Short mmCIF file of C-alpha atoms in Angstrom, two decimals:
data_model
loop_
_atom_site.label_atom_id
_atom_site.label_comp_id
_atom_site.label_asym_id
_atom_site.label_seq_id
_atom_site.Cartn_x
_atom_site.Cartn_y
_atom_site.Cartn_z
CA MET A 126 0.00 0.00 0.00
CA ASN A 127 1.48 3.31 -1.05
CA THR A 128 -0.55 6.36 -0.16
CA ALA A 129 1.88 8.93 -1.57
CA THR A 130 0.51 10.64 -4.62
CA ARG A 131 2.58 12.05 -7.41
CA ASP A 132 1.17 15.55 -7.18
CA GLU A 133 1.30 16.27 -3.45
CA GLY A 134 4.13 17.91 -1.61
CA GLY A 135 6.57 15.76 0.32
CA PRO A 136 8.27 16.63 3.56
CA ASP A 137 10.14 19.87 3.36
CA ALA A 138 13.53 19.92 5.02
CA GLY A 139 15.08 22.73 3.07
CA PRO A 140 14.73 25.55 0.63
CA PRO A 141 11.85 25.01 -1.80
CA ASN A 142 12.78 24.71 -5.44
CA GLN A 143 9.27 24.75 -6.85
CA GLY A 144 8.44 27.80 -8.88
CA THR A 145 12.04 28.51 -9.75
CA LYS A 146 12.92 29.10 -13.38
CA VAL A 147 14.07 25.96 -15.17
CA LEU A 148 17.61 26.45 -16.45
CA ASP A 149 17.80 23.28 -18.52
CA GLU A 150 16.28 19.84 -18.78
CA ILE A 151 17.77 16.58 -19.95
CA THR A 152 16.33 13.06 -20.13
CA VAL A 153 18.29 9.86 -20.54
CA THR A 154 17.19 6.24 -20.43
CA ARG A 155 19.02 3.59 -18.43
CA ARG A 156 18.42 -0.16 -18.43
CA VAL A 157 19.00 -1.45 -14.89
CA THR A 158 21.00 -4.68 -14.76
CA GLN A 159 21.40 -7.19 -11.96
CA ASP A 160 25.03 -6.14 -11.69
CA ASP A 161 23.95 -2.51 -11.24
CA VAL A 162 21.71 -3.50 -8.35
CA ARG A 163 24.25 -5.79 -6.69
CA ARG A 164 27.09 -3.28 -6.99
CA PHE A 165 25.09 -0.45 -5.47
CA ALA A 166 23.95 -2.76 -2.68
CA PHE A 167 27.54 -3.78 -1.96
CA ALA A 168 28.65 -0.13 -2.00
CA ILE A 169 26.27 0.81 0.81
CA GLY A 170 26.40 -2.46 2.74
CA ALA A 171 22.82 -3.47 1.86
CA ASP A 172 22.76 -7.19 2.56
CA ASP A 173 19.07 -8.05 2.17
CA PRO A 174 18.96 -11.03 -0.26
CA ILE A 175 16.35 -9.31 -2.41
CA HIS A 176 19.19 -7.08 -3.68
CA HIS A 177 21.48 -10.02 -4.49
CA ASP A 178 19.47 -13.22 -5.03
CA VAL A 179 16.83 -13.40 -7.75
CA GLU A 180 15.04 -16.29 -6.06
CA ALA A 181 14.82 -14.31 -2.82
CA ALA A 182 13.37 -11.37 -4.74
CA ARG A 183 10.85 -13.62 -6.49
CA ALA A 184 9.83 -15.10 -3.17
CA GLN A 185 8.87 -11.56 -2.17
CA GLY A 186 6.76 -11.11 -5.29
CA TYR A 187 9.22 -9.29 -7.52
CA ASP A 188 10.25 -10.35 -11.02
CA ASP A 189 13.95 -9.62 -10.47
CA LEU A 190 16.43 -8.11 -8.02
CA VAL A 191 15.04 -5.15 -6.10
CA ALA A 192 17.24 -2.07 -6.12
CA PRO A 193 18.10 -0.47 -2.77
CA ALA A 194 15.94 2.54 -1.93
CA TYR A 195 18.59 5.11 -2.85
CA PHE A 196 19.76 3.31 -6.00
CA PHE A 197 18.28 6.07 -8.13
CA VAL A 198 21.21 8.38 -7.36
CA SER A 199 23.47 6.08 -9.37
CA LEU A 200 21.23 6.82 -12.36
CA GLY A 201 20.77 10.52 -11.73
CA MET A 202 24.12 11.83 -10.52
CA PRO A 203 26.06 11.03 -13.71
CA ILE A 204 23.70 13.04 -15.90
CA GLY A 205 25.46 15.98 -17.47
CA VAL A 206 28.81 15.19 -15.86
CA GLU A 207 29.91 12.21 -17.94
CA VAL A 208 32.63 14.24 -19.61
CA PRO A 209 36.27 13.70 -20.61
CA ILE A 210 38.80 14.06 -17.81
CA THR A 211 40.07 17.17 -19.55
CA GLU A 212 36.69 18.75 -18.81
CA LEU A 213 37.08 18.27 -15.06
CA ARG A 214 38.18 21.06 -12.75
CA GLU A 215 41.04 20.76 -10.28
CA ASP A 216 38.61 19.53 -7.63
CA GLY A 217 37.32 16.81 -9.95
CA LEU A 218 33.94 18.36 -10.64
CA ALA A 219 32.80 18.89 -14.20
CA ARG A 220 33.17 22.41 -15.50
CA THR A 221 29.45 22.27 -16.29
CA ASN A 222 28.86 22.53 -12.54
CA GLY A 223 30.02 26.14 -12.61
CA GLY A 224 32.63 27.67 -10.36
CA GLY A 225 33.24 27.54 -6.63
CA ARG A 226 33.30 24.78 -4.07
CA ARG A 227 30.21 22.61 -3.89
CA VAL A 228 28.62 20.71 -1.00
CA ALA A 229 25.33 18.91 -0.46
CA GLY A 230 22.52 21.01 0.99
CA THR A 231 19.14 19.34 1.18
CA THR A 232 17.34 16.50 -0.56
CA GLU A 233 13.70 15.45 -0.64
CA VAL A 234 12.72 12.05 -2.03
CA ARG A 235 9.38 10.42 -2.66
CA TRP A 236 9.11 6.77 -3.61
CA PHE A 237 6.10 5.44 -5.50
CA GLU A 238 7.35 2.06 -6.72
CA GLN A 239 10.45 -0.08 -6.46
CA ILE A 240 13.13 -0.01 -9.16
CA CYS A 241 14.11 -3.54 -10.18
CA ALA A 242 16.70 -5.14 -12.41
CA GLY A 243 15.41 -5.22 -15.96
CA ASP A 244 13.59 -1.91 -15.62
CA GLU A 245 14.18 0.71 -18.28
CA VAL A 246 14.29 3.94 -16.31
CA ALA A 247 13.78 7.32 -17.91
CA VAL A 248 15.75 9.82 -15.84
CA THR A 249 14.95 13.50 -16.18
CA ARG A 250 17.06 16.17 -14.57
CA ARG A 251 15.77 19.71 -14.38
CA ARG A 252 18.29 22.25 -13.20
CA MET A 253 16.75 25.38 -11.79
CA ALA A 254 18.31 28.79 -12.01
CA PRO A 255 20.77 29.28 -9.13
CA THR A 256 20.13 31.92 -6.54
CA VAL A 257 22.54 33.79 -4.30
CA THR A 258 22.07 34.29 -0.59
CA GLU A 259 24.11 35.35 2.42
CA GLY A 260 24.97 32.60 4.90
CA LYS A 261 26.87 32.55 8.18
CA SER A 262 30.10 31.84 6.31
CA GLY A 263 29.56 34.30 3.50
CA THR A 264 27.89 34.36 0.13
CA LEU A 265 26.26 31.09 -0.90
CA THR A 266 24.98 30.05 -4.30
CA ILE A 267 22.00 27.73 -4.18
CA PHE A 268 21.74 25.17 -7.00
CA PRO A 269 18.32 23.46 -7.01
CA SER A 270 17.51 20.52 -9.25
CA VAL A 271 14.65 18.08 -9.67
CA PHE A 272 15.07 14.50 -10.84
CA THR A 273 12.27 12.19 -11.88
CA PHE A 274 12.74 8.49 -12.48
CA SER A 275 10.03 6.82 -14.57
CA VAL A 276 9.32 3.25 -15.62
CA ASN A 277 6.76 2.60 -18.34
CA GLY A 278 5.72 6.23 -18.20
CA GLU A 279 5.02 6.23 -14.46
CA VAL A 280 7.15 8.19 -12.00
CA VAL A 281 8.65 5.72 -9.53
CA VAL A 282 10.92 8.12 -7.65
CA GLU A 283 11.12 11.91 -7.42
CA GLN A 284 14.10 13.72 -5.93
CA ARG A 285 14.51 17.40 -5.22
CA ALA A 286 18.09 18.28 -4.40
CA VAL A 287 19.79 21.51 -3.46
CA GLY A 288 23.53 21.89 -3.81
CA ILE A 289 25.39 24.76 -2.17
CA GLY A 290 28.26 26.59 -3.80
CA ARG A 291 30.67 28.62 -1.70
CA MET B 220 26.74 -2.66 11.30
CA LYS B 221 24.58 -2.84 14.43
CA GLU B 222 20.85 -2.40 14.47
CA SER B 223 18.09 -2.39 17.00
CA LYS B 224 14.34 -1.83 16.89
CA THR B 225 11.91 -0.60 19.47
CA VAL B 226 8.14 -0.41 19.68
CA MET B 227 6.44 2.01 17.34
CA GLU B 228 5.15 4.82 19.55
CA PRO B 229 5.40 8.57 19.10
CA GLY B 230 8.51 9.95 20.73
CA THR B 231 10.34 6.67 20.83
CA LEU B 232 13.19 5.33 18.82
CA LEU B 233 11.97 3.57 15.67
CA VAL B 234 15.27 2.24 14.41
CA THR B 235 18.95 3.02 14.77
CA ARG B 236 22.09 1.87 13.02
CA THR B 237 25.80 2.44 13.45
CA VAL B 238 28.05 2.70 10.40
CA GLN B 239 31.67 3.62 9.82
CA PRO B 240 32.33 4.45 6.16
CA ARG B 241 36.00 3.88 5.39
CA GLU B 242 38.20 4.61 2.41
CA VAL B 243 36.90 1.73 0.32
CA ASP B 244 33.28 2.65 1.07
CA LEU B 245 33.88 6.23 -0.06
CA PHE B 246 35.63 5.04 -3.19
CA LEU B 247 32.91 2.57 -4.10
CA PHE B 248 30.14 5.11 -3.57
CA SER B 249 31.95 7.69 -5.68
CA ALA B 250 32.46 5.10 -8.40
CA ILE B 251 28.88 3.79 -8.39
CA THR B 252 27.49 7.33 -8.62
CA TRP B 253 30.12 8.55 -11.12
CA ASN B 254 31.20 11.27 -8.72
CA PRO B 255 34.73 12.50 -9.50
CA HIS B 256 34.74 15.11 -6.69
CA ARG B 257 38.17 14.63 -5.12
CA ILE B 258 37.13 15.58 -1.59
CA HIS B 259 35.53 12.11 -1.37
CA TYR B 260 38.51 9.93 -2.35
CA ASP B 261 41.68 12.05 -2.32
CA ARG B 262 42.78 12.80 1.26
CA ASP B 263 45.59 15.15 0.26
CA TYR B 264 43.27 17.14 -1.97
CA ALA B 265 40.57 17.31 0.72
CA ARG B 266 43.14 18.88 3.06
CA THR B 267 43.90 21.58 0.48
CA GLU B 268 40.27 22.62 0.87
CA GLY B 269 40.70 22.83 4.62
CA TYR B 270 39.05 19.55 5.58
CA PRO B 271 40.81 17.26 8.07
CA ASP B 272 40.02 14.18 5.99
CA MET B 273 37.96 12.94 3.04
CA LEU B 274 34.24 13.70 3.28
CA VAL B 275 31.45 11.16 3.19
CA ALA B 276 29.32 12.37 0.27
CA GLY B 277 25.90 13.79 1.09
CA PRO B 278 24.10 11.25 -1.13
CA HIS B 279 26.11 8.50 0.58
CA GLN B 280 24.82 9.62 3.97
CA ALA B 281 21.28 9.81 2.59
CA ALA B 282 21.62 6.35 1.02
CA LEU B 283 22.66 4.89 4.38
CA LEU B 284 19.68 6.50 6.09
CA ALA B 285 17.28 5.35 3.37
CA GLN B 286 18.61 1.80 3.58
CA MET B 287 18.17 1.72 7.35
CA LEU B 288 14.57 2.86 6.95
CA SER B 289 13.93 0.50 4.03
CA ASP B 290 15.33 -2.51 5.87
CA TYR B 291 13.23 -1.67 8.91
CA ALA B 292 10.04 -1.12 6.90
CA ARG B 293 10.55 -4.30 4.88
CA SER B 294 11.10 -6.32 8.05
CA CYS B 295 7.65 -5.16 9.18
CA GLY B 296 5.97 -5.72 5.80
CA GLY B 297 5.80 -1.99 5.11
CA ARG B 298 7.56 0.56 2.98
CA VAL B 299 9.24 3.95 3.00
CA GLU B 300 7.31 6.62 1.14
CA SER B 301 9.36 9.75 1.62
CA MET B 302 12.51 11.16 3.12
CA ALA B 303 13.89 14.67 3.40
CA VAL B 304 17.32 15.48 4.75
CA ARG B 305 19.42 18.53 5.45
CA HIS B 306 23.19 18.23 5.58
CA ARG B 307 24.37 20.32 8.54
CA SER B 308 28.03 19.50 9.00
CA PRO B 309 30.59 17.27 7.31
CA ALA B 310 31.11 13.60 8.06
CA TYR B 311 34.64 12.35 7.53
CA CYS B 312 36.15 9.07 6.46
CA SER B 313 36.24 6.44 9.23
CA GLN B 314 34.09 8.44 11.62
CA VAL B 315 31.54 6.37 13.51
CA LEU B 316 28.10 7.60 12.45
CA GLU B 317 25.00 6.97 14.50
CA LEU B 318 21.86 6.94 12.38
CA GLU B 319 18.48 7.12 14.03
CA ALA B 320 14.79 7.54 13.29
CA VAL B 321 12.47 8.68 16.07
CA VAL B 322 8.71 8.50 15.67
CA SER B 323 7.14 11.95 15.63
CA ARG B 324 3.63 10.91 14.68
CA ALA B 325 1.76 7.69 14.07
CA ALA B 326 -1.80 7.36 12.79
CA VAL B 327 -3.68 4.16 12.02
CA ASP B 328 -6.01 3.89 9.05
CA ALA B 329 -7.49 0.80 7.38
CA GLY B 330 -5.00 -1.62 8.80
CA TRP B 331 -1.97 0.54 8.09
CA CYS B 332 -0.02 2.86 10.30
CA ARG B 333 1.38 6.01 8.75
CA VAL B 334 4.51 6.82 10.67
CA GLU B 335 6.38 10.08 10.48
CA ALA B 336 9.87 10.01 11.90
CA ASP B 337 12.57 12.53 12.67
CA LEU B 338 15.95 11.53 11.29
CA ARG B 339 19.44 12.25 12.54
CA ILE B 340 22.99 11.29 11.78
CA ARG B 341 25.41 12.09 14.57
CA ALA B 342 29.18 11.91 14.55
CA ALA B 343 31.26 12.01 17.71
CA ASP B 344 31.07 15.75 18.17
CA SER B 345 28.58 16.98 15.62
CA LEU B 346 25.10 16.70 14.21
CA VAL B 347 25.69 15.74 10.58
CA VAL B 348 22.19 15.34 9.16
CA THR B 349 18.64 16.07 10.25
CA GLY B 350 15.49 15.18 8.37
CA ARG B 351 12.13 13.52 8.24
CA ALA B 352 10.71 10.35 6.76
CA GLY B 353 7.29 8.93 6.06
CA LEU B 354 6.66 5.18 6.34
CA MET B 355 3.61 2.97 5.90
CA LEU B 356 3.63 -0.03 8.21
CA PRO B 357 1.00 -2.73 8.65
CA VAL B 358 -0.77 -2.75 11.97
CA ALA B 359 0.19 -5.86 13.88
#
């Protein structure tokens, strides 16, 4: 039973990014493999057999391996930054990220369905126009973005993230 | 990784977990998310930015929280519906991180309990992450 609806607001732990001007939008499609699921699970220490053993996943009613809850970041984070090494800054970030140091700010996630191995996931990233504000440690640039992850035309995960540039 | 569960009542601990991301964890998470930011895998570079050590990436912290919640919900036959987190201070490589979810509200409807929980990640001397989560759990 999932009572979350795709058009209601989720919990708000940070600056809103709704209503901000969309800077750009890009959509890519990724086919999720069993190896993708297992590797992400290993990387975060997720040892539930449904992430590693197809029979265990099937016993729980799934067709294939179930991706860990936060697996979607492995599909979303590479978007727009899969560039040649020569396009990386000294700190390793892609030049497309803009200037300045960057740290994580806030993230809101809503889950509607599980992502499983075999799914073809359409990943859309919308970058919103950055805004500038004054923080305790000086001027901060706020970089909001919205990611949607869809399978068969239905949004399965939505993520609203805010990065902070110093 | 240690884990414990308590009864589901407002104001009480829902689930907690202790993790200690080390160098290989930081490397693997950077690799799996295609994150070339050197502060997460290059100790010498991280120090040039004034950090005492490599930083555990924000999405890595969130992934650990989400997995704790997901494992707990699945063990009860439920699911996690939402999570929101704010990164308040850095977490560094090999720090012991205490993750916790505390019930802030619980309401029963049609055989399901909608649980709202406050989230925290604490390091030894700092509050690293705060947030909230929404879970749907079957009523026992």
